[in-house]
Amino acid sequence: MDEFMQAAIEEAQQGLREGGIPIGSVLVHKGKILGRGHNRRVQAGSVVLHGEMDALEHAGRQPASVYRDCTLYTTLSPCPMCSGAILLYGIPRVVIGENQSFLGEEALLRLRGVQVEVLQDSTCIALMARFMADSPELWNEDIGE
Amino acid sequence: MDEFMQAAIEEAQQGLREGGIPIGSVLVHKGKILGRGHNRRVQAGSVVLHGEMDALEHAGRQPASVYRDCTLYTTLSPCPMCSGAILLYGIPRVVIGENQSFLGEEALLRLRGVQVEVLQDSTCIALMARFMADSPELWNEDIGE
């Protein structure tokens, strides 16, 4: 297991322990984690802090030149908002744990030149499958079925 | 002037008074403002709280059924991240103050069925023109020229 995807999974697991949605992410620049985070919908009542957004937020204000050398790791295929953030900041590469539970805007990212890799990692798949079975009302709350 | 665009402009002006980037937004549901906000990059060191995101955040956790009856007002054409949030939450209508200073993902929004109206409001244009002339280093910090 790639150490950065492992870190994203640890973030997702931390979110689950907090009673939250188990999606984690890390932003990596030249082999170093700049920011890590997990979905804060439940914990902070946030509708903008998905895992990827939380990682970007914790990385803080970075110049365009840094984003252009970054890879974003996320346990789940990035939704339209998080994909938009990837495009906004010109992050050139995204490594995705899995896209079986939810398929985000991977096609749009690829169309815009982002390198997208999907691992279909069994730990990521199991985390989401269990969460969606245990908490369907939370998973469907904001964007519906 | 539409009262909701006026509220978005007041948010942008508040942001300017705080030393921030003057972009404001309000989320409106059936004639009532659910959330209002402005860009918090400078004030909170936030890379995710653009004006539109701040308005969504302040509206709090809403069910999908509410978003589907909302209009988002924003003083400036929404960037990829904010456009992605609009798509994520299925907000069907966006009213934009102007897109001369910056053209966001209006084409993508329209392609996905969002009703997009651009006012080319002179107050919105003047706010951004002055800010971009006065603070080019701040405007160009994150996504470059």
PDB file of C-alpha atoms in Angstrom:
ATOM      1  CA  MET A   1       0.000   0.000   0.000  1.00  0.00           C
ATOM      2  CA  ASP A   2       1.222   3.427  -0.985  1.00  0.00           C
ATOM      3  CA  GLU A   3       2.060   5.391   2.182  1.00  0.00           C
ATOM      4  CA  PHE A   4      -0.035   8.361   1.043  1.00  0.00           C
ATOM      5  CA  MET A   5      -3.166   6.325   0.340  1.00  0.00           C
ATOM      6  CA  GLN A   6      -2.570   4.702   3.712  1.00  0.00           C
ATOM      7  CA  ALA A   7      -2.587   8.175   5.286  1.00  0.00           C
ATOM      8  CA  ALA A   8      -5.836   9.026   3.477  1.00  0.00           C
ATOM      9  CA  ILE A   9      -7.385   5.776   4.771  1.00  0.00           C
ATOM     10  CA  GLU A  10      -6.269   6.629   8.318  1.00  0.00           C
ATOM     11  CA  GLU A  11      -8.054   9.967   7.940  1.00  0.00           C
ATOM     12  CA  ALA A  12     -11.204   8.178   6.761  1.00  0.00           C
ATOM     13  CA  GLN A  13     -11.018   5.790   9.706  1.00  0.00           C
ATOM     14  CA  GLN A  14     -10.561   8.718  12.084  1.00  0.00           C
ATOM     15  CA  GLY A  15     -13.690  10.305  10.589  1.00  0.00           C
ATOM     16  CA  LEU A  16     -15.631   7.089  11.178  1.00  0.00           C
ATOM     17  CA  ARG A  17     -14.511   6.979  14.823  1.00  0.00           C
ATOM     18  CA  GLU A  18     -15.814  10.527  15.194  1.00  0.00           C
ATOM     19  CA  GLY A  19     -19.228   9.419  13.913  1.00  0.00           C
ATOM     20  CA  GLY A  20     -18.634  11.003  10.543  1.00  0.00           C
ATOM     21  CA  ILE A  21     -18.581  10.049   6.884  1.00  0.00           C
ATOM     22  CA  PRO A  22     -15.440   7.936   6.307  1.00  0.00           C
ATOM     23  CA  ILE A  23     -13.700   9.709   3.453  1.00  0.00           C
ATOM     24  CA  GLY A  24     -10.118  10.881   3.852  1.00  0.00           C
ATOM     25  CA  SER A  25      -7.572  12.696   1.760  1.00  0.00           C
ATOM     26  CA  VAL A  26      -4.011  13.980   1.746  1.00  0.00           C
ATOM     27  CA  LEU A  27      -2.352  16.608  -0.438  1.00  0.00           C
ATOM     28  CA  VAL A  28       1.223  15.643  -1.286  1.00  0.00           C
ATOM     29  CA  HIS A  29       3.951  17.928  -2.608  1.00  0.00           C
ATOM     30  CA  LYS A  30       7.244  16.409  -3.707  1.00  0.00           C
ATOM     31  CA  GLY A  31       6.933  13.419  -1.405  1.00  0.00           C
ATOM     32  CA  LYS A  32       5.711  15.361   1.641  1.00  0.00           C
ATOM     33  CA  ILE A  33       2.170  15.662   3.016  1.00  0.00           C
ATOM     34  CA  LEU A  34       1.176  19.340   2.942  1.00  0.00           C
ATOM     35  CA  GLY A  35      -2.289  18.804   4.355  1.00  0.00           C
ATOM     36  CA  ARG A  36      -4.513  15.948   5.465  1.00  0.00           C
ATOM     37  CA  GLY A  37      -8.179  15.818   6.250  1.00  0.00           C
ATOM     38  CA  HIS A  38     -11.473  13.999   6.352  1.00  0.00           C
ATOM     39  CA  ASN A  39     -15.126  14.744   5.758  1.00  0.00           C
ATOM     40  CA  ARG A  40     -16.503  17.086   8.486  1.00  0.00           C
ATOM     41  CA  ARG A  41     -20.209  17.097   7.643  1.00  0.00           C
ATOM     42  CA  VAL A  42     -21.249  15.507  10.917  1.00  0.00           C
ATOM     43  CA  GLN A  43     -18.445  16.725  13.180  1.00  0.00           C
ATOM     44  CA  ALA A  44     -18.492  20.408  12.137  1.00  0.00           C
ATOM     45  CA  GLY A  45     -21.871  20.658  10.430  1.00  0.00           C
ATOM     46  CA  SER A  46     -19.877  21.586   7.337  1.00  0.00           C
ATOM     47  CA  VAL A  47     -21.260  21.258   3.824  1.00  0.00           C
ATOM     48  CA  VAL A  48     -17.997  22.297   2.184  1.00  0.00           C
ATOM     49  CA  LEU A  49     -15.416  20.264   4.124  1.00  0.00           C
ATOM     50  CA  HIS A  50     -15.387  17.007   2.227  1.00  0.00           C
ATOM     51  CA  GLY A  51     -12.213  15.001   2.790  1.00  0.00           C
ATOM     52  CA  GLU A  52     -10.406  16.539  -0.156  1.00  0.00           C
ATOM     53  CA  MET A  53     -11.465  20.075   0.771  1.00  0.00           C
ATOM     54  CA  ASP A  54     -10.386  19.517   4.377  1.00  0.00           C
ATOM     55  CA  ALA A  55      -6.943  18.397   3.168  1.00  0.00           C
ATOM     56  CA  LEU A  56      -6.662  21.470   0.912  1.00  0.00           C
ATOM     57  CA  GLU A  57      -7.781  23.701   3.791  1.00  0.00           C
ATOM     58  CA  HIS A  58      -5.226  22.228   6.175  1.00  0.00           C
ATOM     59  CA  ALA A  59      -2.484  22.703   3.572  1.00  0.00           C
ATOM     60  CA  GLY A  60      -3.216  26.420   3.864  1.00  0.00           C
ATOM     61  CA  ARG A  61      -2.616  29.178   1.353  1.00  0.00           C
ATOM     62  CA  GLN A  62      -0.206  27.877  -1.246  1.00  0.00           C
ATOM     63  CA  PRO A  63       1.079  29.543  -4.393  1.00  0.00           C
ATOM     64  CA  ALA A  64      -0.013  28.259  -7.784  1.00  0.00           C
ATOM     65  CA  SER A  65       3.509  26.894  -8.325  1.00  0.00           C
ATOM     66  CA  VAL A  66       3.118  24.481  -5.399  1.00  0.00           C
ATOM     67  CA  TYR A  67      -0.295  23.147  -6.440  1.00  0.00           C
ATOM     68  CA  ARG A  68       1.111  22.428  -9.880  1.00  0.00           C
ATOM     69  CA  ASP A  69       3.538  19.926  -8.331  1.00  0.00           C
ATOM     70  CA  CYS A  70       1.019  18.229  -6.059  1.00  0.00           C
ATOM     71  CA  THR A  71      -0.827  14.927  -6.038  1.00  0.00           C
ATOM     72  CA  LEU A  72      -4.137  14.633  -4.201  1.00  0.00           C
ATOM     73  CA  TYR A  73      -4.929  11.256  -2.659  1.00  0.00           C
ATOM     74  CA  THR A  74      -8.536  10.506  -1.735  1.00  0.00           C
ATOM     75  CA  THR A  75     -10.241   7.340  -0.545  1.00  0.00           C
ATOM     76  CA  LEU A  76     -13.323   7.919  -2.732  1.00  0.00           C
ATOM     77  CA  SER A  77     -13.889   9.228  -6.251  1.00  0.00           C
ATOM     78  CA  PRO A  78     -14.090  13.054  -5.952  1.00  0.00           C
ATOM     79  CA  CYS A  79     -17.516  14.693  -6.176  1.00  0.00           C
ATOM     80  CA  PRO A  80     -18.164  17.705  -8.448  1.00  0.00           C
ATOM     81  CA  MET A  81     -17.158  20.196  -5.730  1.00  0.00           C
ATOM     82  CA  CYS A  82     -13.876  18.487  -4.912  1.00  0.00           C
ATOM     83  CA  SER A  83     -13.144  17.896  -8.598  1.00  0.00           C
ATOM     84  CA  GLY A  84     -13.768  21.583  -9.182  1.00  0.00           C
ATOM     85  CA  ALA A  85     -11.277  22.431  -6.446  1.00  0.00           C
ATOM     86  CA  ILE A  86      -8.718  20.170  -8.150  1.00  0.00           C
ATOM     87  CA  LEU A  87      -9.296  22.073 -11.408  1.00  0.00           C
ATOM     88  CA  LEU A  88      -9.272  25.484  -9.690  1.00  0.00           C
ATOM     89  CA  TYR A  89      -5.891  24.869  -8.136  1.00  0.00           C
ATOM     90  CA  GLY A  90      -4.445  23.084 -11.149  1.00  0.00           C
ATOM     91  CA  ILE A  91      -3.531  19.930  -9.252  1.00  0.00           C
ATOM     92  CA  PRO A  92      -2.206  17.678 -12.024  1.00  0.00           C
ATOM     93  CA  ARG A  93      -2.630  14.224 -10.481  1.00  0.00           C
ATOM     94  CA  VAL A  94      -5.279  12.503  -8.364  1.00  0.00           C
ATOM     95  CA  VAL A  95      -5.014   9.025  -6.854  1.00  0.00           C
ATOM     96  CA  ILE A  96      -8.406   7.569  -5.913  1.00  0.00           C
ATOM     97  CA  GLY A  97      -8.981   4.707  -3.489  1.00  0.00           C
ATOM     98  CA  GLU A  98     -12.124   3.465  -5.206  1.00  0.00           C
ATOM     99  CA  ASN A  99     -15.038   4.531  -7.404  1.00  0.00           C
ATOM    100  CA  GLN A 100     -17.409   1.598  -6.906  1.00  0.00           C
ATOM    101  CA  SER A 101     -19.358   3.195  -4.043  1.00  0.00           C
ATOM    102  CA  PHE A 102     -19.608   6.559  -5.777  1.00  0.00           C
ATOM    103  CA  LEU A 103     -18.364   7.725  -9.162  1.00  0.00           C
ATOM    104  CA  GLY A 104     -17.429  11.389  -9.150  1.00  0.00           C
ATOM    105  CA  GLU A 105     -16.220  13.661 -11.914  1.00  0.00           C
ATOM    106  CA  GLU A 106     -13.296  11.543 -13.068  1.00  0.00           C
ATOM    107  CA  ALA A 107     -14.259  11.969 -16.731  1.00  0.00           C
ATOM    108  CA  LEU A 108     -14.265  15.765 -16.420  1.00  0.00           C
ATOM    109  CA  LEU A 109     -10.901  15.699 -14.653  1.00  0.00           C
ATOM    110  CA  ARG A 110      -9.390  13.560 -17.403  1.00  0.00           C
ATOM    111  CA  LEU A 111     -10.943  15.778 -20.069  1.00  0.00           C
ATOM    112  CA  ARG A 112      -9.180  18.752 -18.483  1.00  0.00           C
ATOM    113  CA  GLY A 113      -5.836  16.962 -18.467  1.00  0.00           C
ATOM    114  CA  VAL A 114      -5.672  15.702 -14.881  1.00  0.00           C
ATOM    115  CA  GLN A 115      -3.940  12.347 -14.448  1.00  0.00           C
ATOM    116  CA  VAL A 116      -6.441  10.114 -12.622  1.00  0.00           C
ATOM    117  CA  GLU A 117      -5.530   6.765 -11.100  1.00  0.00           C
ATOM    118  CA  VAL A 118      -8.100   4.496  -9.454  1.00  0.00           C
ATOM    119  CA  LEU A 119      -6.766   1.800  -7.137  1.00  0.00           C
ATOM    120  CA  GLN A 120     -10.041  -0.055  -6.328  1.00  0.00           C
ATOM    121  CA  ASP A 121      -8.535  -0.656  -2.920  1.00  0.00           C
ATOM    122  CA  SER A 122     -10.400  -3.247  -0.862  1.00  0.00           C
ATOM    123  CA  THR A 123     -10.039  -1.329   2.414  1.00  0.00           C
ATOM    124  CA  CYS A 124     -11.539   1.816   0.856  1.00  0.00           C
ATOM    125  CA  ILE A 125     -14.377  -0.188  -0.696  1.00  0.00           C
ATOM    126  CA  ALA A 126     -15.167  -1.948   2.598  1.00  0.00           C
ATOM    127  CA  LEU A 127     -15.149   1.332   4.558  1.00  0.00           C
ATOM    128  CA  MET A 128     -17.752   2.937   2.289  1.00  0.00           C
ATOM    129  CA  ALA A 129     -19.859  -0.201   1.805  1.00  0.00           C
ATOM    130  CA  ARG A 130     -20.260  -0.608   5.553  1.00  0.00           C
ATOM    131  CA  PHE A 131     -20.969   3.086   6.092  1.00  0.00           C
ATOM    132  CA  MET A 132     -23.589   3.239   3.328  1.00  0.00           C
ATOM    133  CA  ALA A 133     -25.303   0.147   4.725  1.00  0.00           C
ATOM    134  CA  ASP A 134     -25.195   1.437   8.319  1.00  0.00           C
ATOM    135  CA  SER A 135     -26.106   5.102   7.686  1.00  0.00           C
ATOM    136  CA  PRO A 136     -28.117   5.433   4.474  1.00  0.00           C
ATOM    137  CA  GLU A 137     -29.990   8.509   5.793  1.00  0.00           C
ATOM    138  CA  LEU A 138     -26.718  10.348   6.346  1.00  0.00           C
ATOM    139  CA  TRP A 139     -25.259   9.296   3.002  1.00  0.00           C
ATOM    140  CA  ASN A 140     -28.433  10.412   1.156  1.00  0.00           C
ATOM    141  CA  GLU A 141     -29.129  13.546   3.190  1.00  0.00           C
ATOM    142  CA  ASP A 142     -27.696  16.235   0.966  1.00  0.00           C
ATOM    143  CA  ILE A 143     -27.674  15.033  -2.599  1.00  0.00           C
ATOM    144  CA  GLY A 144     -30.408  12.429  -2.453  1.00  0.00           C
ATOM    145  CA  GLU A 145     -30.452   8.979  -3.933  1.00  0.00           C
TER     146      GLU A 145
ATOM    147  CA  MET B   1     -31.390  46.198  -8.237  1.00  0.00           C
ATOM    148  CA  ASP B   2     -32.610  42.794  -7.139  1.00  0.00           C
ATOM    149  CA  GLU B   3     -32.606  42.644  -3.330  1.00  0.00           C
ATOM    150  CA  PHE B   4     -30.648  39.383  -3.317  1.00  0.00           C
ATOM    151  CA  MET B   5     -27.884  40.653  -5.603  1.00  0.00           C
ATOM    152  CA  GLN B   6     -27.800  43.725  -3.387  1.00  0.00           C
ATOM    153  CA  ALA B   7     -27.236  41.445  -0.384  1.00  0.00           C
ATOM    154  CA  ALA B   8     -24.430  39.652  -2.234  1.00  0.00           C
ATOM    155  CA  ILE B   9     -22.823  43.020  -3.034  1.00  0.00           C
ATOM    156  CA  GLU B  10     -23.072  44.044   0.622  1.00  0.00           C
ATOM    157  CA  GLU B  11     -21.225  40.839   1.507  1.00  0.00           C
ATOM    158  CA  ALA B  12     -18.519  41.655  -1.054  1.00  0.00           C
ATOM    159  CA  GLN B  13     -18.175  45.176   0.347  1.00  0.00           C
ATOM    160  CA  GLN B  14     -17.929  43.776   3.874  1.00  0.00           C
ATOM    161  CA  GLY B  15     -15.125  41.508   2.675  1.00  0.00           C
ATOM    162  CA  LEU B  16     -13.292  44.489   1.195  1.00  0.00           C
ATOM    163  CA  ARG B  17     -13.596  46.386   4.477  1.00  0.00           C
ATOM    164  CA  GLU B  18     -12.037  43.391   6.211  1.00  0.00           C
ATOM    165  CA  GLY B  19      -9.051  43.539   3.836  1.00  0.00           C
ATOM    166  CA  GLY B  20     -10.280  40.566   1.869  1.00  0.00           C
ATOM    167  CA  ILE B  21     -11.197  39.648  -1.688  1.00  0.00           C
ATOM    168  CA  PRO B  22     -14.508  41.396  -2.491  1.00  0.00           C
ATOM    169  CA  ILE B  23     -16.724  38.575  -3.674  1.00  0.00           C
ATOM    170  CA  GLY B  24     -20.053  37.953  -1.988  1.00  0.00           C
ATOM    171  CA  SER B  25     -22.900  35.498  -2.313  1.00  0.00           C
ATOM    172  CA  VAL B  26     -26.295  34.568  -0.919  1.00  0.00           C
ATOM    173  CA  LEU B  27     -28.248  31.323  -1.140  1.00  0.00           C
ATOM    174  CA  VAL B  28     -31.967  31.974  -1.529  1.00  0.00           C
ATOM    175  CA  HIS B  29     -34.782  29.486  -0.943  1.00  0.00           C
ATOM    176  CA  LYS B  30     -38.342  30.480  -1.871  1.00  0.00           C
ATOM    177  CA  GLY B  31     -37.669  34.179  -1.430  1.00  0.00           C
ATOM    178  CA  LYS B  32     -35.706  33.891   1.817  1.00  0.00           C
ATOM    179  CA  ILE B  33     -31.944  34.070   2.349  1.00  0.00           C
ATOM    180  CA  LEU B  34     -30.768  30.759   3.825  1.00  0.00           C
ATOM    181  CA  GLY B  35     -27.104  31.706   3.993  1.00  0.00           C
ATOM    182  CA  ARG B  36     -24.873  34.622   3.065  1.00  0.00           C
ATOM    183  CA  GLY B  37     -21.123  34.887   2.862  1.00  0.00           C
ATOM    184  CA  HIS B  38     -18.000  36.354   1.332  1.00  0.00           C
ATOM    185  CA  ASN B  39     -14.532  35.201   0.384  1.00  0.00           C
ATOM    186  CA  ARG B  40     -12.466  34.379   3.513  1.00  0.00           C
ATOM    187  CA  ARG B  41      -9.045  33.748   1.981  1.00  0.00           C
ATOM    188  CA  VAL B  42      -7.392  36.651   3.771  1.00  0.00           C
ATOM    189  CA  GLN B  43      -9.550  36.835   6.893  1.00  0.00           C
ATOM    190  CA  ALA B  44      -9.524  33.108   7.758  1.00  0.00           C
ATOM    191  CA  GLY B  45      -6.598  31.863   5.685  1.00  0.00           C
ATOM    192  CA  SER B  46      -9.161  29.686   3.943  1.00  0.00           C
ATOM    193  CA  VAL B  47      -8.621  28.208   0.487  1.00  0.00           C
ATOM    194  CA  VAL B  48     -12.104  26.708   0.332  1.00  0.00           C
ATOM    195  CA  LEU B  49     -14.308  29.566   1.575  1.00  0.00           C
ATOM    196  CA  HIS B  50     -14.932  31.499  -1.592  1.00  0.00           C
ATOM    197  CA  GLY B  51     -18.017  33.708  -1.365  1.00  0.00           C
ATOM    198  CA  GLU B  52     -20.349  31.041  -2.726  1.00  0.00           C
ATOM    199  CA  MET B  53     -18.897  28.337  -0.462  1.00  0.00           C
ATOM    200  CA  ASP B  54     -19.193  30.632   2.554  1.00  0.00           C
ATOM    201  CA  ALA B  55     -22.863  31.227   1.759  1.00  0.00           C
ATOM    202  CA  LEU B  56     -23.466  27.471   1.395  1.00  0.00           C
ATOM    203  CA  GLU B  57     -21.611  26.840   4.656  1.00  0.00           C
ATOM    204  CA  HIS B  58     -23.643  29.419   6.530  1.00  0.00           C
ATOM    205  CA  ALA B  59     -26.868  27.905   5.170  1.00  0.00           C
ATOM    206  CA  GLY B  60     -25.873  24.751   7.035  1.00  0.00           C
ATOM    207  CA  ARG B  61     -26.868  21.160   6.364  1.00  0.00           C
ATOM    208  CA  GLN B  62     -29.868  21.203   4.063  1.00  0.00           C
ATOM    209  CA  PRO B  63     -31.715  18.306   2.489  1.00  0.00           C
ATOM    210  CA  ALA B  64     -31.479  17.737  -1.257  1.00  0.00           C
ATOM    211  CA  SER B  65     -35.101  18.880  -1.583  1.00  0.00           C
ATOM    212  CA  VAL B  66     -34.206  22.377  -0.357  1.00  0.00           C
ATOM    213  CA  TYR B  67     -31.204  22.840  -2.637  1.00  0.00           C
ATOM    214  CA  ARG B  68     -33.375  21.894  -5.592  1.00  0.00           C
ATOM    215  CA  ASP B  69     -35.539  24.975  -4.935  1.00  0.00           C
ATOM    216  CA  CYS B  70     -32.666  27.411  -4.381  1.00  0.00           C
ATOM    217  CA  THR B  71     -31.075  30.202  -6.358  1.00  0.00           C
ATOM    218  CA  LEU B  72     -27.458  31.141  -5.676  1.00  0.00           C
ATOM    219  CA  TYR B  73     -26.533  34.796  -6.166  1.00  0.00           C
ATOM    220  CA  THR B  74     -22.874  35.676  -6.546  1.00  0.00           C
ATOM    221  CA  THR B  75     -21.134  38.926  -7.434  1.00  0.00           C
ATOM    222  CA  LEU B  76     -18.578  37.193  -9.709  1.00  0.00           C
ATOM    223  CA  SER B  77     -18.729  34.318 -12.180  1.00  0.00           C
ATOM    224  CA  PRO B  78     -18.242  31.113 -10.148  1.00  0.00           C
ATOM    225  CA  CYS B  79     -14.864  29.369 -10.306  1.00  0.00           C
ATOM    226  CA  PRO B  80     -14.570  25.597 -10.930  1.00  0.00           C
ATOM    227  CA  MET B  81     -14.792  24.782  -7.197  1.00  0.00           C
ATOM    228  CA  CYS B  82     -17.914  26.855  -6.602  1.00  0.00           C
ATOM    229  CA  SER B  83     -19.468  25.645  -9.848  1.00  0.00           C
ATOM    230  CA  GLY B  84     -18.775  22.104  -8.699  1.00  0.00           C
ATOM    231  CA  ALA B  85     -20.551  22.829  -5.416  1.00  0.00           C
ATOM    232  CA  ILE B  86     -23.553  24.121  -7.385  1.00  0.00           C
ATOM    233  CA  LEU B  87     -23.591  20.867  -9.366  1.00  0.00           C
ATOM    234  CA  LEU B  88     -23.052  18.716  -6.270  1.00  0.00           C
ATOM    235  CA  TYR B  89     -26.033  20.195  -4.486  1.00  0.00           C
ATOM    236  CA  GLY B  90     -28.206  20.381  -7.573  1.00  0.00           C
ATOM    237  CA  ILE B  91     -28.855  24.113  -7.283  1.00  0.00           C
ATOM    238  CA  PRO B  92     -30.899  24.818 -10.422  1.00  0.00           C
ATOM    239  CA  ARG B  93     -30.343  28.578 -10.874  1.00  0.00           C
ATOM    240  CA  VAL B  94     -27.400  30.936 -10.490  1.00  0.00           C
ATOM    241  CA  VAL B  95     -27.520  34.729 -10.814  1.00  0.00           C
ATOM    242  CA  ILE B  96     -24.084  36.245 -11.479  1.00  0.00           C
ATOM    243  CA  GLY B  97     -23.167  39.887 -10.921  1.00  0.00           C
ATOM    244  CA  GLU B  98     -20.556  39.974 -13.676  1.00  0.00           C
ATOM    245  CA  ASN B  99     -18.143  37.826 -15.664  1.00  0.00           C
ATOM    246  CA  GLN B 100     -15.897  40.481 -17.181  1.00  0.00           C
ATOM    247  CA  SER B 101     -13.271  40.340 -14.418  1.00  0.00           C
ATOM    248  CA  PHE B 102     -13.214  36.561 -14.348  1.00  0.00           C
ATOM    249  CA  LEU B 103     -15.105  33.967 -16.371  1.00  0.00           C
ATOM    250  CA  GLY B 104     -15.792  30.826 -14.398  1.00  0.00           C
ATOM    251  CA  GLU B 105     -17.467  27.579 -15.376  1.00  0.00           C
ATOM    252  CA  GLU B 106     -20.690  29.047 -16.728  1.00  0.00           C
ATOM    253  CA  ALA B 107     -20.549  26.865 -19.842  1.00  0.00           C
ATOM    254  CA  LEU B 108     -20.255  23.694 -17.764  1.00  0.00           C
ATOM    255  CA  LEU B 109     -23.134  24.796 -15.540  1.00  0.00           C
ATOM    256  CA  ARG B 110     -25.347  25.432 -18.569  1.00  0.00           C
ATOM    257  CA  LEU B 111     -24.302  22.112 -20.113  1.00  0.00           C
ATOM    258  CA  ARG B 112     -25.488  20.378 -16.935  1.00  0.00           C
ATOM    259  CA  GLY B 113     -28.837  22.156 -17.041  1.00  0.00           C
ATOM    260  CA  VAL B 114     -28.278  24.988 -14.571  1.00  0.00           C
ATOM    261  CA  GLN B 115     -30.068  28.234 -15.428  1.00  0.00           C
ATOM    262  CA  VAL B 116     -27.345  30.908 -15.500  1.00  0.00           C
ATOM    263  CA  GLU B 117     -28.089  34.635 -15.621  1.00  0.00           C
ATOM    264  CA  VAL B 118     -25.355  37.254 -15.879  1.00  0.00           C
ATOM    265  CA  LEU B 119     -26.295  40.803 -14.916  1.00  0.00           C
ATOM    266  CA  GLN B 120     -23.043  42.629 -15.846  1.00  0.00           C
ATOM    267  CA  ASP B 121     -23.793  44.882 -12.906  1.00  0.00           C
ATOM    268  CA  SER B 122     -21.665  48.030 -12.822  1.00  0.00           C
ATOM    269  CA  THR B 123     -21.171  47.945  -9.036  1.00  0.00           C
ATOM    270  CA  CYS B 124     -19.875  44.368  -9.184  1.00  0.00           C
ATOM    271  CA  ILE B 125     -17.568  45.210 -12.097  1.00  0.00           C
ATOM    272  CA  ALA B 126     -16.178  48.285 -10.336  1.00  0.00           C
ATOM    273  CA  LEU B 127     -15.563  46.360  -7.090  1.00  0.00           C
ATOM    274  CA  MET B 128     -13.442  43.721  -8.817  1.00  0.00           C
ATOM    275  CA  ALA B 129     -11.675  46.114 -11.199  1.00  0.00           C
ATOM    276  CA  ARG B 130     -10.487  48.247  -8.315  1.00  0.00           C
ATOM    277  CA  PHE B 131      -9.467  45.233  -6.235  1.00  0.00           C
ATOM    278  CA  MET B 132      -7.517  43.616  -9.088  1.00  0.00           C
ATOM    279  CA  ALA B 133      -5.718  46.907  -9.780  1.00  0.00           C
ATOM    280  CA  ASP B 134      -4.960  47.511  -6.091  1.00  0.00           C
ATOM    281  CA  SER B 135      -4.000  43.936  -5.061  1.00  0.00           C
ATOM    282  CA  PRO B 136      -2.723  41.978  -8.070  1.00  0.00           C
ATOM    283  CA  GLU B 137      -0.431  39.833  -5.887  1.00  0.00           C
ATOM    284  CA  LEU B 138      -3.395  38.664  -3.809  1.00  0.00           C
ATOM    285  CA  TRP B 139      -5.604  38.058  -6.836  1.00  0.00           C
ATOM    286  CA  ASN B 140      -2.882  36.018  -8.562  1.00  0.00           C
ATOM    287  CA  GLU B 141      -1.566  34.202  -5.490  1.00  0.00           C
ATOM    288  CA  ASP B 142      -3.300  30.862  -5.769  1.00  0.00           C
ATOM    289  CA  ILE B 143      -4.182  30.203  -9.366  1.00  0.00           C
ATOM    290  CA  GLY B 144      -1.639  32.411 -11.107  1.00  0.00           C
ATOM    291  CA  GLU B 145      -2.110  34.750 -14.018  1.00  0.00           C
TER     292      GLU B 145
END
